[in-house]
CSV table of C-alpha atoms in Angstrom, one decimal:
chain,number,residue,atom,x,y,z
B,8,MET,CA,128.4,87.5,-27.3
B,9,ASN,CA,125.5,89.7,-26.0
B,10,GLU,CA,123.0,87.4,-27.7
B,11,LEU,CA,124.6,84.3,-26.1
B,12,ILE,CA,124.5,86.0,-22.6
B,13,ASP,CA,120.9,87.1,-23.0
B,14,SER,CA,119.9,83.5,-24.1
B,15,LEU,CA,121.6,82.0,-21.0
B,16,LYS,CA,119.9,84.6,-18.7
B,17,SER,CA,116.5,83.9,-20.2
B,18,HIS,CA,116.9,80.1,-19.7
B,19,TYR,CA,118.6,80.2,-16.3
B,20,PRO,CA,117.5,83.4,-14.5
B,21,GLU,CA,118.5,82.0,-11.1
B,22,ILE,CA,122.2,82.0,-12.0
B,23,GLY,CA,124.4,85.0,-11.4
B,24,TYR,CA,126.8,85.7,-14.2
B,25,GLY,CA,130.3,87.3,-14.0
B,26,PHE,CA,132.8,88.0,-16.7
B,27,HIS,CA,136.6,87.9,-16.7
B,28,SER,CA,138.5,88.9,-19.8
B,29,LEU,CA,142.2,88.7,-20.6
B,30,THR,CA,144.6,88.4,-23.6
B,31,THR,CA,146.8,85.3,-24.1
B,32,ASP,CA,149.5,84.3,-26.6
B,33,ALA,CA,147.5,81.3,-27.9
B,34,GLN,CA,143.9,80.2,-28.6
B,35,THR,CA,144.0,77.4,-26.0
B,36,TRP,CA,142.5,76.9,-22.6
B,37,GLU,CA,146.0,76.0,-21.3
B,38,SER,CA,147.2,79.5,-22.2
B,39,VAL,CA,144.4,81.0,-20.3
B,40,CYS,CA,145.3,79.0,-17.1
B,41,GLN,CA,148.9,79.9,-17.6
B,42,LYS,CA,148.0,83.6,-17.8
B,43,ASP,CA,145.7,83.6,-14.8
B,44,SER,CA,145.7,80.7,-12.3
B,45,TYR,CA,142.2,81.7,-11.3
B,46,PHE,CA,141.0,79.5,-14.2
B,47,SER,CA,143.0,76.4,-13.3
B,48,ASP,CA,140.2,74.9,-11.1
B,49,LEU,CA,137.4,75.7,-13.4
B,50,ARG,CA,135.8,73.4,-16.0
B,51,TYR,CA,136.1,74.5,-19.6
B,52,TYR,CA,133.2,74.2,-22.1
B,53,ASP,CA,133.5,74.9,-25.8
B,54,ASP,CA,129.9,73.8,-26.6
B,55,ILE,CA,127.1,76.0,-25.5
B,56,LEU,CA,124.6,73.1,-25.3
B,57,GLU,CA,126.9,71.2,-23.0
B,58,PHE,CA,127.4,74.3,-20.9
B,59,GLY,CA,123.6,74.7,-20.6
B,60,HIS,CA,123.2,71.1,-19.6
B,61,ALA,CA,125.8,71.6,-16.9
B,62,ILE,CA,124.0,74.6,-15.6
B,63,SER,CA,120.7,72.6,-15.5
B,64,LEU,CA,122.4,69.9,-13.5
B,65,ASP,CA,123.7,72.4,-11.0
B,66,LEU,CA,120.2,73.8,-10.5
B,67,GLU,CA,118.8,70.4,-9.6
B,68,ILE,CA,119.9,68.0,-6.8
B,69,SER,CA,120.0,64.3,-6.6
B,70,ALA,CA,119.5,61.9,-3.7
B,71,VAL,CA,123.3,61.6,-3.6
B,72,ASP,CA,123.6,65.3,-3.2
B,73,VAL,CA,121.3,65.2,-0.2
B,74,ALA,CA,123.3,62.3,1.3
B,75,MET,CA,126.5,64.2,0.8
B,76,PHE,CA,125.0,67.2,2.5
B,77,PHE,CA,124.3,65.2,5.7
B,78,LEU,CA,127.7,63.5,5.5
B,79,SER,CA,129.5,66.9,5.4
B,80,PHE,CA,128.3,67.4,9.0
B,81,ASP,CA,128.9,64.0,10.5
B,82,SER,CA,129.5,60.3,9.9
B,83,TYR,CA,126.5,58.1,9.5
B,84,THR,CA,125.7,54.5,8.6
B,85,GLN,CA,123.9,53.8,5.3
B,86,LEU,CA,120.7,53.1,7.2
B,87,GLN,CA,120.8,56.5,8.9
B,88,ILE,CA,121.6,58.3,5.6
B,89,GLN,CA,118.9,56.5,3.7
B,90,THR,CA,116.3,57.4,6.3
B,91,MET,CA,117.4,61.0,6.6
B,92,VAL,CA,117.4,61.4,2.8
B,93,TYR,CA,113.9,59.9,2.6
B,94,LEU,CA,112.6,62.2,5.4
B,95,ALA,CA,114.0,65.2,3.7
B,96,TYR,CA,112.3,64.2,0.5
B,97,ALA,CA,109.0,63.6,2.3
B,98,ASP,CA,109.1,66.9,4.2
B,99,TYR,CA,109.9,68.9,1.1
B,100,LEU,CA,107.2,67.2,-1.0
B,101,LYS,CA,104.6,67.9,1.7
B,102,LEU,CA,105.8,71.5,2.1
B,103,THR,CA,106.0,72.4,-1.6
B,104,GLY,CA,104.2,69.7,-3.6
B,105,LYS,CA,107.4,69.3,-5.6
B,106,GLU,CA,110.0,66.5,-5.8
B,107,LEU,CA,113.3,67.1,-4.0
B,108,PHE,CA,115.1,64.8,-6.4
B,109,ARG,CA,114.1,62.6,-9.3
B,110,GLU,CA,115.2,59.1,-8.1
B,111,GLU,CA,112.5,56.7,-6.9
B,112,ILE,CA,112.4,55.7,-3.2
B,113,GLU,CA,111.8,52.0,-2.6
B,114,ALA,CA,110.3,50.2,0.5
B,115,TRP,CA,112.9,47.7,1.7
B,116,GLU,CA,112.8,45.6,4.8
B,117,TYR,CA,114.6,48.1,7.0
B,118,GLY,CA,113.1,51.2,5.6
B,119,PRO,CA,113.1,53.5,2.6
B,120,VAL,CA,116.0,53.1,0.1
B,121,ILE,CA,117.3,55.1,-2.8
B,122,ARG,CA,119.3,52.8,-5.1
B,123,SER,CA,121.8,55.4,-6.2
B,124,VAL,CA,122.8,56.1,-2.6
B,125,TYR,CA,122.8,52.4,-1.8
B,126,ASP,CA,125.1,51.6,-4.7
B,127,ILE,CA,127.7,54.1,-3.6
B,128,PHE,CA,127.8,53.1,0.1
B,129,GLU,CA,126.9,49.4,-0.1
B,130,LYS,CA,130.5,48.4,0.8
B,131,TYR,CA,130.2,50.0,4.2
B,132,GLY,CA,127.5,47.6,5.3
B,133,SER,CA,126.4,48.6,8.8
B,134,ASP,CA,129.6,50.7,9.5
B,135,LYS,CA,129.7,54.4,9.5
B,136,ILE,CA,130.6,56.1,6.2
B,137,THR,CA,133.9,57.8,7.0
B,138,ASP,CA,136.0,57.8,3.7
B,139,GLY,CA,136.1,61.5,3.0
B,140,GLU,CA,138.0,61.0,-0.3
B,141,ILE,CA,135.3,58.8,-1.8
B,142,ILE,CA,132.6,61.2,-0.6
B,143,GLU,CA,134.4,64.1,-2.2
B,144,GLN,CA,134.9,62.2,-5.5
B,145,GLU,CA,131.2,61.2,-5.7
B,146,TYR,CA,130.1,64.8,-4.9
B,147,ARG,CA,132.4,66.3,-7.5
B,148,LYS,CA,130.8,64.0,-10.2
B,149,ARG,CA,127.5,65.8,-9.6
B,150,THR,CA,128.7,69.4,-9.7
B,151,SER,CA,130.4,71.7,-12.3
B,152,GLY,CA,133.4,72.3,-10.1
B,153,PRO,CA,134.7,72.1,-6.5
B,154,VAL,CA,132.1,73.3,-4.1
B,155,GLN,CA,131.2,72.7,-0.5
B,156,ALA,CA,127.9,71.0,0.4
B,157,PHE,CA,126.2,74.0,1.9
B,158,ALA,CA,127.2,76.2,-1.0
B,159,ARG,CA,126.0,73.6,-3.4
B,160,MET,CA,122.5,73.7,-1.9
B,161,ARG,CA,122.5,77.5,-1.9
B,162,ARG,CA,122.7,77.7,-5.7
B,163,VAL,CA,119.9,75.2,-6.7
B,164,ARG,CA,116.3,76.1,-7.4
B,165,ASP,CA,114.2,76.8,-4.3
B,166,SER,CA,117.4,76.8,-2.2
B,167,LYS,CA,115.7,78.5,0.7
B,168,ASN,CA,113.1,75.8,1.3
B,169,ILE,CA,115.6,73.0,0.5
B,170,LEU,CA,118.1,74.3,3.0
B,171,SER,CA,115.4,74.8,5.6
B,172,VAL,CA,114.2,71.2,5.2
B,173,LEU,CA,117.7,69.7,5.2
B,174,THR,CA,119.0,71.6,8.2
B,175,ASN,CA,115.8,70.7,10.1
B,176,ILE,CA,116.4,67.0,9.4
B,177,GLN,CA,120.0,67.2,10.3
B,178,THR,CA,119.2,68.9,13.6
B,179,ASN,CA,116.4,66.6,14.6
B,180,PHE,CA,117.6,63.2,13.5
B,181,LYS,CA,121.4,63.3,13.6
B,182,LYS,CA,121.7,61.5,17.0
B,183,LEU,CA,119.2,58.7,16.3
B,184,SER,CA,120.5,55.2,15.8
B,185,GLY,CA,119.5,53.1,12.8
B,186,GLU,CA,117.2,51.0,15.1
B,187,LYS,CA,115.4,54.1,16.3
B,188,LEU,CA,115.0,55.4,12.7
B,189,ILE,CA,113.6,52.0,11.7
B,190,ASN,CA,111.0,52.3,14.5
B,191,LEU,CA,110.1,55.8,13.3
B,192,THR,CA,109.5,54.9,9.6
B,193,HIS,CA,107.8,51.6,10.4
B,194,GLN,CA,105.1,53.1,12.4
B,195,SER,CA,101.5,52.3,11.5
B,196,ASN,CA,99.8,54.1,8.7
B,197,LEU,CA,103.0,55.8,7.4
B,198,PRO,CA,104.1,55.6,3.7
B,199,TRP,CA,106.6,52.7,4.2
B,200,GLU,CA,103.9,50.4,5.7
B,201,HIS,CA,101.5,51.1,2.7
B,202,ALA,CA,104.3,50.3,0.1
B,203,TYR,CA,106.2,47.5,1.7
B,204,GLU,CA,105.9,43.9,0.5
B,205,SER,CA,108.6,41.3,1.4
B,206,GLU,CA,111.3,41.3,-1.3
B,207,ALA,CA,109.2,43.3,-3.7
B,208,ASN,CA,111.1,46.7,-3.3
B,209,ASN,CA,107.9,48.6,-4.1
B,210,VAL,CA,108.2,52.3,-4.8
B,211,ILE,CA,107.0,54.7,-2.1
B,212,THR,CA,105.1,56.9,-4.5
B,213,ASN,CA,104.6,60.7,-4.1
B,214,GLU,CA,100.9,59.9,-3.7
B,215,LEU,CA,101.6,57.7,-0.6
B,216,ILE,CA,103.9,60.3,0.9
B,217,LEU,CA,101.4,63.1,0.4
B,218,LYS,CA,98.6,61.1,1.9
B,219,TYR,CA,100.4,59.4,4.8
B,220,HIS,CA,103.6,61.2,5.7
B,221,ASP,CA,102.9,62.6,9.2
B,222,LYS,CA,105.6,64.9,10.7
B,223,ASP,CA,103.8,64.7,14.1
B,224,LYS,CA,104.3,60.9,14.2
B,225,LEU,CA,107.9,61.4,13.3
B,226,ALA,CA,108.6,64.1,15.9
B,227,ILE,CA,111.2,63.2,18.5
C-alpha cells in the first residue's frame, strides 16, 4: 500500500490524499457503502491505471469545463459562451504561454467556435442555455465525482492563474450581447480576422493568438 501511495504522489503531487479505513462483512464495494454512506457518492476504481487516468483528467480542463464554469454564474447564448471561452483561452495563453484546454478553436462566420461546446448546445440555437439538468449531466461526465464549477477549477493544474482569468472574463463580459461580442472579436488585426475564410472553419492557432490577441482592443 505504501508503495502505491508513494507512486501516486510522485506522479500527481498537486493532489491531496486522504485515507478512510473500515471493516465490512464482505469484499464488495456495496458492503462498504452500506457500512458508511460517505462512500455512496464516490466513484470506485479497482484498476490503478484507470484511477491514475481519472486523476489526470481531473487535473486538466476542457473547453466544456470552461463553458460550464460561466454557465454556473448565469444563462448565456451559445454565441456568448463561445466567445467567452475563446477569450479565456486567449488571455491564459498570453499570460502563461500554455494552452488552457486541448480542443482547437475555429474561425466561424460569427466568431471563434469550439466544436465540443457547439455540439452540446447546438439545439439551443440563439436562445439562452437554461437547462440546468443537461448542464449538470455534461459537467459530471468530465469529473470524477459531483463537484461545483468553482471547486472543479480549484483542483486543476495552475488553478490560481486559471481562476483569475476566468473570473476576469466573467466580470468583464457577462453583460455583453452576442452582437457586441461579435464586434469585439471581429475588430481589425485580431486573431479571428487572420484565420477566417468563408465556410473554411480555419483553426485560430496559438501562434495567431500570441501574435495578435490584444486585451487593450478588447477592453470594455
